[in-house]
Amino acid sequence: MAVPLRQSVKVGGYILAQRLRRRGKYALVLELEPLFQCNLACAGCGKIQHPDHILHQRMSVNDAVAAVEECGAPVVSIAGGEPLVHPEIHEIAGELINRKRFVYLCTNALLMDKKLDRFKPSPYFAWAVHVDGLQERHDASVCREGVFDKAVEAIHEAKQRGFRVTTNTTFFSHDTPETVREVLDFLNDELGVDQMMISPAYAYEKAPDQDHFPGVEQTRRLFRAAFADGRRRRWRLNHSPLFLDFLEGRIDFACTAWGIPSYSIFGWQRPCYLMADGYAESYQELLEETDWDSYGRGRDPRCDNCMAHCGYEPTAVNETMRAPHKALLSALRR
Ligand code: SF4
Ligand code: SF4
């Protein structure tokens, strides 16, 4: 199943409007990082290694809203760090929902029981809970016991209160088609989450564990085997069919890093959410002053193993708009 109809229609209309205005580069999703502090220290994380004075900084509500309005993205993914550590995160989300942006609040779920009351269910709002595997695997991935159980509890509670709940699962080199299937079957069938996002881990230079980032070929083999037997169609994956083809290695794309820009307390990160080659003061400056041709597989060694959605989902979405028949055939694939 693809993204919700209301979101697909709005994003489709937005892309058409950009094309009519002949804009070659535009934002589809904004990765908003209103803080870098987290209440976990996962081994594969490359976001929390800043000094304390940076980790204590918080983005203001006005700054977050201004960034969303400037770039115009119809979808905002609020990440970090742990967004629920930010005391005004519910206000940031509320302001964006009032502006009819589709907000995904990415969380490790540890603070959801304390903060759930500050949010209201809305077709424009979804939780995106970090779940990397079943109990043992997830707790090992986040380097703390008991986190999987807290996440499952929080998902149940949020669903019971009428929230849309999605999940976000990162796969590493020690994952197998069986571990991918185990966790996605569990989330899809037993927990009944609304949708699931998946990603091969990106090899952050600063991550403490450098031994478990998969290469491109390994990623393709992993997803092709995991998606077989009709599971890909059965799972409620929150990705375009062509991005799933890309993960399986049925199609290859160039990176479209400007499609999912990243805005943090430092400004607009160049070139993407994963790499930090400096910051621009505005999205427009990011678009105009980044040497986009120097990034992507075969151009920058740091991009060689990247198959992350922030680079390739915008390419898949643009291709869907350009050649809808390809996306339809792909969606029907077992
Ligand atoms: S929960 Fe997310 S932000 Fe926090 S340490 Fe883990 S990967 Fe990093
Ligand atoms: S290939 Fe990946 S790491 Fe490189 S610019 Fe694109 S999204 Fe960023």
Tab-separated table of C-alpha atoms and ligand atoms in Angstrom:
chain	number	residue	atom	x	y	z
A	1	MET	CA	0.000	0.000	0.000
A	2	ALA	CA	1.317	3.437	-0.868
A	3	VAL	CA	1.061	6.662	1.115
A	4	PRO	CA	-2.430	7.846	2.286
A	5	LEU	CA	-4.692	9.173	-0.488
A	6	ARG	CA	-5.050	12.681	0.985
A	7	GLN	CA	-1.256	12.996	1.187
A	8	SER	CA	-0.707	11.531	-2.309
A	9	VAL	CA	-3.211	13.963	-3.850
A	10	LYS	CA	-1.714	16.962	-2.073
A	11	VAL	CA	1.879	16.011	-2.903
A	12	GLY	CA	0.901	15.231	-6.529
A	13	GLY	CA	-0.769	18.652	-6.861
A	14	TYR	CA	2.275	20.320	-5.313
A	15	ILE	CA	4.651	18.633	-7.794
A	16	LEU	CA	2.429	19.603	-10.718
A	17	ALA	CA	2.439	23.208	-9.524
A	18	GLN	CA	6.250	23.174	-9.328
A	19	ARG	CA	6.457	21.788	-12.841
A	20	LEU	CA	4.061	24.384	-14.211
A	21	ARG	CA	6.295	27.034	-12.653
A	22	ARG	CA	9.241	25.273	-14.330
A	23	ARG	CA	11.080	24.847	-11.035
A	24	GLY	CA	13.775	22.203	-11.561
A	25	LYS	CA	14.619	21.835	-7.887
A	26	TYR	CA	12.138	21.916	-5.023
A	27	ALA	CA	11.568	20.343	-1.598
A	28	LEU	CA	9.144	17.440	-1.165
A	29	VAL	CA	9.862	16.629	2.469
A	30	LEU	CA	11.666	18.754	5.029
A	31	GLU	CA	13.791	16.918	7.579
A	32	LEU	CA	13.480	19.245	10.548
A	33	GLU	CA	15.958	18.700	13.378
A	34	PRO	CA	14.936	21.045	16.201
A	35	LEU	CA	17.619	19.646	18.551
A	36	PHE	CA	20.423	17.090	18.534
A	37	GLN	CA	20.056	15.843	22.101
A	38	CYS	CA	18.692	12.340	22.619
A	39	ASN	CA	17.794	10.145	25.585
A	40	LEU	CA	19.447	7.152	23.875
A	41	ALA	CA	22.913	6.599	22.396
A	42	CYS	CA	22.476	4.079	19.579
A	43	ALA	CA	25.658	2.549	18.150
A	44	GLY	CA	24.744	3.393	14.541
A	45	CYS	CA	23.712	7.015	15.206
A	46	GLY	CA	25.662	9.869	13.637
A	47	LYS	CA	23.564	12.729	15.049
A	48	ILE	CA	24.355	12.954	18.751
A	49	GLN	CA	28.118	13.446	18.798
A	50	HIS	CA	28.034	17.229	19.219
A	51	PRO	CA	29.532	18.948	22.299
A	52	ASP	CA	27.205	19.650	25.243
A	53	HIS	CA	26.603	23.317	24.450
A	54	ILE	CA	25.214	22.260	21.030
A	55	LEU	CA	23.202	19.377	22.476
A	56	HIS	CA	21.506	21.829	24.858
A	57	GLN	CA	20.324	24.131	22.072
A	58	ARG	CA	16.648	24.087	20.960
A	59	MET	CA	15.133	25.520	17.781
A	60	SER	CA	12.383	28.063	18.408
A	61	VAL	CA	8.824	27.518	17.172
A	62	ASN	CA	9.094	30.604	14.941
A	63	ASP	CA	12.348	29.415	13.406
A	64	ALA	CA	10.880	25.972	12.636
A	65	VAL	CA	7.752	27.455	11.040
A	66	ALA	CA	9.784	29.952	8.996
A	67	ALA	CA	11.970	27.135	7.598
A	68	VAL	CA	8.918	25.084	6.584
A	69	GLU	CA	7.266	28.080	4.961
A	70	GLU	CA	10.414	29.114	3.111
A	71	CYS	CA	11.057	25.731	1.503
A	72	GLY	CA	7.356	24.979	0.879
A	73	ALA	CA	7.606	21.192	1.413
A	74	PRO	CA	4.149	19.628	1.902
A	75	VAL	CA	5.561	16.956	4.253
A	76	VAL	CA	7.713	17.566	7.348
A	77	SER	CA	9.596	14.838	9.167
A	78	ILE	CA	10.579	16.038	12.646
A	79	ALA	CA	13.685	14.172	13.771
A	80	GLY	CA	16.759	14.930	15.862
A	81	GLY	CA	18.022	13.859	18.390
A	82	GLU	CA	14.818	12.933	20.170
A	83	PRO	CA	12.130	15.504	19.327
A	84	LEU	CA	10.081	14.737	22.471
A	85	VAL	CA	12.973	16.071	24.602
A	86	HIS	CA	12.214	19.521	23.090
A	87	PRO	CA	9.778	21.296	25.476
A	88	GLU	CA	7.910	23.052	22.636
A	89	ILE	CA	7.748	20.204	20.160
A	90	HIS	CA	3.952	19.912	20.392
A	91	GLU	CA	3.707	23.627	19.526
A	92	ILE	CA	5.979	23.195	16.502
A	93	ALA	CA	3.902	20.222	15.321
A	94	GLY	CA	0.646	22.117	15.992
A	95	GLU	CA	1.740	25.160	13.969
A	96	LEU	CA	2.679	22.950	11.015
A	97	ILE	CA	-0.566	20.977	11.198
A	98	ASN	CA	-2.496	24.299	11.218
A	99	ARG	CA	-0.700	25.068	7.955
A	100	LYS	CA	-1.853	21.693	6.567
A	101	ARG	CA	1.618	20.163	6.364
A	102	PHE	CA	1.807	16.385	6.814
A	103	VAL	CA	3.879	15.994	9.965
A	104	TYR	CA	5.722	12.795	10.924
A	105	LEU	CA	7.165	12.972	14.427
A	106	CYS	CA	10.091	10.526	14.604
A	107	THR	CA	10.652	9.196	18.108
A	108	ASN	CA	12.260	6.360	20.026
A	109	ALA	CA	8.990	6.334	22.044
A	110	LEU	CA	10.605	6.557	25.504
A	111	LEU	CA	8.764	9.810	26.311
A	112	MET	CA	5.516	9.095	24.471
A	113	ASP	CA	3.576	8.050	27.587
A	114	LYS	CA	4.436	11.381	29.266
A	115	LYS	CA	3.850	13.582	26.192
A	116	LEU	CA	0.942	11.954	24.353
A	117	ASP	CA	-1.607	14.286	25.996
A	118	ARG	CA	0.031	17.299	24.346
A	119	PHE	CA	-0.854	16.046	20.837
A	120	LYS	CA	-4.198	15.521	19.109
A	121	PRO	CA	-4.992	12.968	16.386
A	122	SER	CA	-5.185	14.588	12.935
A	123	PRO	CA	-5.049	13.396	9.318
A	124	TYR	CA	-2.018	15.701	9.088
A	125	PHE	CA	-0.125	14.087	11.960
A	126	ALA	CA	1.561	10.705	12.424
A	127	TRP	CA	3.968	9.266	14.941
A	128	ALA	CA	6.990	7.574	13.335
A	129	VAL	CA	8.328	5.200	15.983
A	130	HIS	CA	11.864	3.843	15.682
A	131	VAL	CA	11.746	0.003	15.709
A	132	ASP	CA	14.820	-1.713	14.253
A	133	GLY	CA	13.825	-5.315	14.963
A	134	LEU	CA	12.100	-7.631	17.392
A	135	GLN	CA	12.882	-7.326	21.108
A	136	GLU	CA	16.455	-8.595	21.344
A	137	ARG	CA	17.503	-7.051	18.050
A	138	HIS	CA	15.950	-3.630	18.698
A	139	ASP	CA	17.317	-3.369	22.247
A	140	ALA	CA	20.793	-4.278	20.935
A	141	SER	CA	20.462	-1.690	18.149
A	142	VAL	CA	19.542	1.119	20.586
A	143	CYS	CA	22.026	-0.176	23.203
A	144	ARG	CA	19.468	-0.361	26.037
A	145	GLU	CA	17.245	-3.151	27.350
A	146	GLY	CA	13.503	-2.584	27.622
A	147	VAL	CA	13.210	-0.008	24.816
A	148	PHE	CA	11.386	-2.397	22.462
A	149	ASP	CA	8.713	-3.093	25.100
A	150	LYS	CA	8.271	0.643	25.743
A	151	ALA	CA	7.894	1.288	22.008
A	152	VAL	CA	5.279	-1.458	21.612
A	153	GLU	CA	3.344	-0.151	24.637
A	154	ALA	CA	3.452	3.412	23.283
A	155	ILE	CA	2.263	2.294	19.838
A	156	HIS	CA	-0.713	0.443	21.385
A	157	GLU	CA	-1.650	3.462	23.492
A	158	ALA	CA	-1.334	5.941	20.619
A	159	LYS	CA	-3.433	3.760	18.323
A	160	GLN	CA	-6.056	3.350	21.011
A	161	ARG	CA	-6.263	7.144	21.315
A	162	GLY	CA	-6.887	7.458	17.569
A	163	PHE	CA	-3.464	8.568	16.359
A	164	ARG	CA	-2.017	7.494	13.057
A	165	VAL	CA	1.112	5.491	13.942
A	166	THR	CA	3.889	4.630	11.519
A	167	THR	CA	7.266	3.068	12.177
A	168	ASN	CA	10.777	3.606	10.937
A	169	THR	CA	13.134	0.622	10.686
A	170	THR	CA	16.826	0.778	9.785
A	171	PHE	CA	18.557	-2.357	8.548
A	172	PHE	CA	22.250	-3.083	9.078
A	173	SER	CA	24.696	-5.548	7.520
A	174	HIS	CA	23.911	-8.228	10.127
A	175	ASP	CA	20.242	-8.236	9.084
A	176	THR	CA	18.996	-11.106	6.956
A	177	PRO	CA	15.841	-11.537	4.853
A	178	GLU	CA	14.426	-13.418	7.872
A	179	THR	CA	15.052	-10.561	10.355
A	180	VAL	CA	13.533	-8.083	7.869
A	181	ARG	CA	10.453	-10.293	7.498
A	182	GLU	CA	10.141	-10.946	11.227
A	183	VAL	CA	10.009	-7.286	12.162
A	184	LEU	CA	7.853	-6.123	9.236
A	185	ASP	CA	5.379	-9.023	9.688
A	186	PHE	CA	5.148	-8.130	13.383
A	187	LEU	CA	4.572	-4.416	12.765
A	188	ASN	CA	2.164	-5.002	9.877
A	189	ASP	CA	0.126	-7.958	11.196
A	190	GLU	CA	0.432	-8.061	14.982
A	191	LEU	CA	0.870	-4.429	15.973
A	192	GLY	CA	-1.220	-3.197	13.034
A	193	VAL	CA	0.690	0.050	12.533
A	194	ASP	CA	-0.690	2.284	9.807
A	195	GLN	CA	2.454	2.313	7.687
A	196	MET	CA	6.119	1.383	7.843
A	197	MET	CA	9.221	3.134	6.569
A	198	ILE	CA	12.405	1.171	5.933
A	199	SER	CA	15.962	2.200	5.244
A	200	PRO	CA	19.370	0.614	4.826
A	201	ALA	CA	21.703	2.198	7.405
A	202	TYR	CA	23.867	5.048	6.162
A	203	ALA	CA	27.547	4.865	7.160
A	204	TYR	CA	27.805	7.991	9.304
A	205	GLU	CA	31.476	8.900	9.813
A	206	LYS	CA	30.796	9.720	13.469
A	207	ALA	CA	28.804	6.588	14.384
A	208	PRO	CA	30.578	4.507	17.059
A	209	ASP	CA	29.803	1.189	15.289
A	210	GLN	CA	31.451	1.289	11.854
A	211	ASP	CA	31.275	-2.472	11.249
A	212	HIS	CA	27.629	-2.994	10.312
A	213	PHE	CA	26.802	-0.642	7.451
A	214	PRO	CA	25.647	-2.560	4.347
A	215	GLY	CA	26.971	-1.937	0.826
A	216	VAL	CA	24.746	-1.402	-2.214
A	217	GLU	CA	24.839	-4.982	-3.473
A	218	GLN	CA	24.194	-6.395	-0.022
A	219	THR	CA	21.225	-4.037	0.396
A	220	ARG	CA	19.751	-5.069	-2.953
A	221	ARG	CA	20.086	-8.783	-2.129
A	222	LEU	CA	18.580	-8.259	1.308
A	223	PHE	CA	15.446	-6.472	0.100
A	224	ARG	CA	14.919	-8.592	-2.982
A	225	ALA	CA	14.857	-11.738	-0.848
A	226	ALA	CA	12.813	-10.147	1.950
A	227	PHE	CA	10.173	-8.749	-0.457
A	228	ALA	CA	9.604	-12.077	-2.274
A	229	ASP	CA	6.411	-14.202	-2.027
A	230	GLY	CA	4.058	-11.238	-2.251
A	231	ARG	CA	5.158	-9.693	1.051
A	232	ARG	CA	6.104	-6.393	-0.532
A	233	ARG	CA	2.493	-5.911	-1.685
A	234	ARG	CA	1.026	-7.152	1.569
A	235	TRP	CA	3.084	-4.875	3.841
A	236	ARG	CA	1.814	-1.325	4.327
A	237	LEU	CA	5.091	0.326	3.335
A	238	ASN	CA	5.189	4.116	3.335
A	239	HIS	CA	7.251	4.366	0.162
A	240	SER	CA	6.586	4.805	-3.524
A	241	PRO	CA	6.676	1.525	-5.508
A	242	LEU	CA	9.601	2.787	-7.589
A	243	PHE	CA	11.666	3.450	-4.443
A	244	LEU	CA	11.039	-0.166	-3.428
A	245	ASP	CA	12.193	-1.240	-6.913
A	246	PHE	CA	15.307	0.847	-6.285
A	247	LEU	CA	15.977	-0.899	-2.967
A	248	GLU	CA	15.626	-4.264	-4.708
A	249	GLY	CA	18.029	-3.248	-7.486
A	250	ARG	CA	15.375	-3.512	-10.237
A	251	ILE	CA	15.993	0.110	-11.176
A	252	ASP	CA	18.779	2.584	-10.437
A	253	PHE	CA	18.402	6.289	-9.817
A	254	ALA	CA	20.513	9.380	-9.365
A	255	CYS	CA	20.340	11.083	-5.975
A	256	THR	CA	17.976	14.062	-5.639
A	257	ALA	CA	19.293	15.432	-2.363
A	258	TRP	CA	17.558	18.828	-2.673
A	259	GLY	CA	14.164	17.037	-2.605
A	260	ILE	CA	14.478	16.188	1.107
A	261	PRO	CA	16.537	19.009	2.611
A	262	SER	CA	17.556	19.120	6.247
A	263	TYR	CA	17.144	22.160	8.518
A	264	SER	CA	18.648	22.199	12.027
A	265	ILE	CA	19.861	24.699	14.611
A	266	PHE	CA	22.885	25.213	12.325
A	267	GLY	CA	20.816	26.137	9.238
A	268	TRP	CA	20.248	24.302	5.925
A	269	GLN	CA	22.627	21.341	5.844
A	270	ARG	CA	24.679	20.796	2.696
A	271	PRO	CA	24.060	18.571	0.741
A	272	CYS	CA	21.618	16.375	2.699
A	273	TYR	CA	20.451	15.006	6.050
A	274	LEU	CA	23.319	12.497	6.097
A	275	MET	CA	26.379	14.590	5.243
A	276	ALA	CA	27.388	17.987	6.598
A	277	ASP	CA	29.564	19.981	4.199
A	278	GLY	CA	28.547	23.300	5.707
A	279	TYR	CA	25.251	25.148	6.060
A	280	ALA	CA	23.264	27.683	4.063
A	281	GLU	CA	21.183	30.459	5.591
A	282	SER	CA	18.121	29.779	3.421
A	283	TYR	CA	16.730	26.956	1.273
A	284	GLN	CA	17.174	29.207	-1.744
A	285	GLU	CA	20.851	29.685	-0.902
A	286	LEU	CA	21.203	25.908	-0.413
A	287	LEU	CA	19.721	25.317	-3.893
A	288	GLU	CA	21.798	27.981	-5.605
A	289	GLU	CA	25.164	27.610	-3.910
A	290	THR	CA	25.562	23.847	-3.550
A	291	ASP	CA	27.611	22.034	-6.166
A	292	TRP	CA	25.016	19.266	-6.594
A	293	ASP	CA	26.982	17.614	-9.416
A	294	SER	CA	29.750	16.691	-6.985
A	295	TYR	CA	27.450	14.423	-4.930
A	296	GLY	CA	25.988	10.978	-5.570
A	297	ARG	CA	27.333	7.505	-6.192
A	298	GLY	CA	30.577	7.529	-8.209
A	299	ARG	CA	31.139	11.226	-7.469
A	300	ASP	CA	31.753	11.351	-3.737
A	301	PRO	CA	33.040	8.251	-1.896
A	302	ARG	CA	30.800	9.092	1.079
A	303	CYS	CA	27.803	8.541	-1.223
A	304	ASP	CA	28.962	5.186	-2.588
A	305	ASN	CA	26.939	3.005	-0.230
A	306	CYS	CA	23.987	5.348	0.211
A	307	MET	CA	20.518	4.105	-0.746
A	308	ALA	CA	18.703	6.263	1.783
A	309	HIS	CA	15.233	7.622	1.130
A	310	CYS	CA	16.415	11.234	1.603
A	311	GLY	CA	18.403	10.948	-1.624
A	312	TYR	CA	16.367	8.531	-3.690
A	313	GLU	CA	12.688	8.732	-2.685
A	314	PRO	CA	12.354	12.186	-4.330
A	315	THR	CA	13.833	10.735	-7.543
A	316	ALA	CA	11.313	7.876	-7.379
A	317	VAL	CA	8.414	10.278	-6.768
A	318	ASN	CA	9.455	12.513	-9.673
A	319	GLU	CA	9.750	9.448	-11.902
A	320	THR	CA	6.262	8.355	-10.794
A	321	MET	CA	4.873	11.720	-11.921
A	322	ARG	CA	6.812	11.564	-15.208
A	323	ALA	CA	5.898	7.946	-16.068
A	324	PRO	CA	2.889	6.828	-13.965
A	325	HIS	CA	2.557	3.572	-15.941
A	326	LYS	CA	5.952	2.444	-14.591
A	327	ALA	CA	4.815	3.076	-11.027
A	328	LEU	CA	1.546	1.229	-11.659
A	329	LEU	CA	3.341	-1.829	-13.036
A	330	SER	CA	5.710	-1.702	-10.096
A	331	ALA	CA	2.838	-1.439	-7.589
A	332	LEU	CA	1.269	-4.565	-9.071
A	333	ARG	CA	4.496	-6.541	-8.764
A	334	ARG	CA	4.488	-9.415	-6.309
B	1	SF4	S1	17.122	7.251	19.021
B	1	SF4	FE1	17.666	8.148	17.035
B	1	SF4	S2	18.628	10.123	17.511
B	1	SF4	FE2	18.572	8.927	19.431
B	1	SF4	S3	20.581	7.946	19.508
B	1	SF4	FE3	19.164	6.491	18.544
B	1	SF4	S4	19.366	6.860	16.308
B	1	SF4	FE4	20.283	8.631	17.399
B	2	SF4	S1	23.878	9.891	-2.203
B	2	SF4	FE1	23.092	9.885	-0.066
B	2	SF4	S2	24.754	10.796	1.141
B	2	SF4	FE2	25.151	11.328	-0.996
B	2	SF4	S3	24.211	13.345	-1.297
B	2	SF4	FE3	22.693	11.791	-1.899
B	2	SF4	S4	21.465	11.425	-0.038
B	2	SF4	FE4	23.347	12.464	0.604
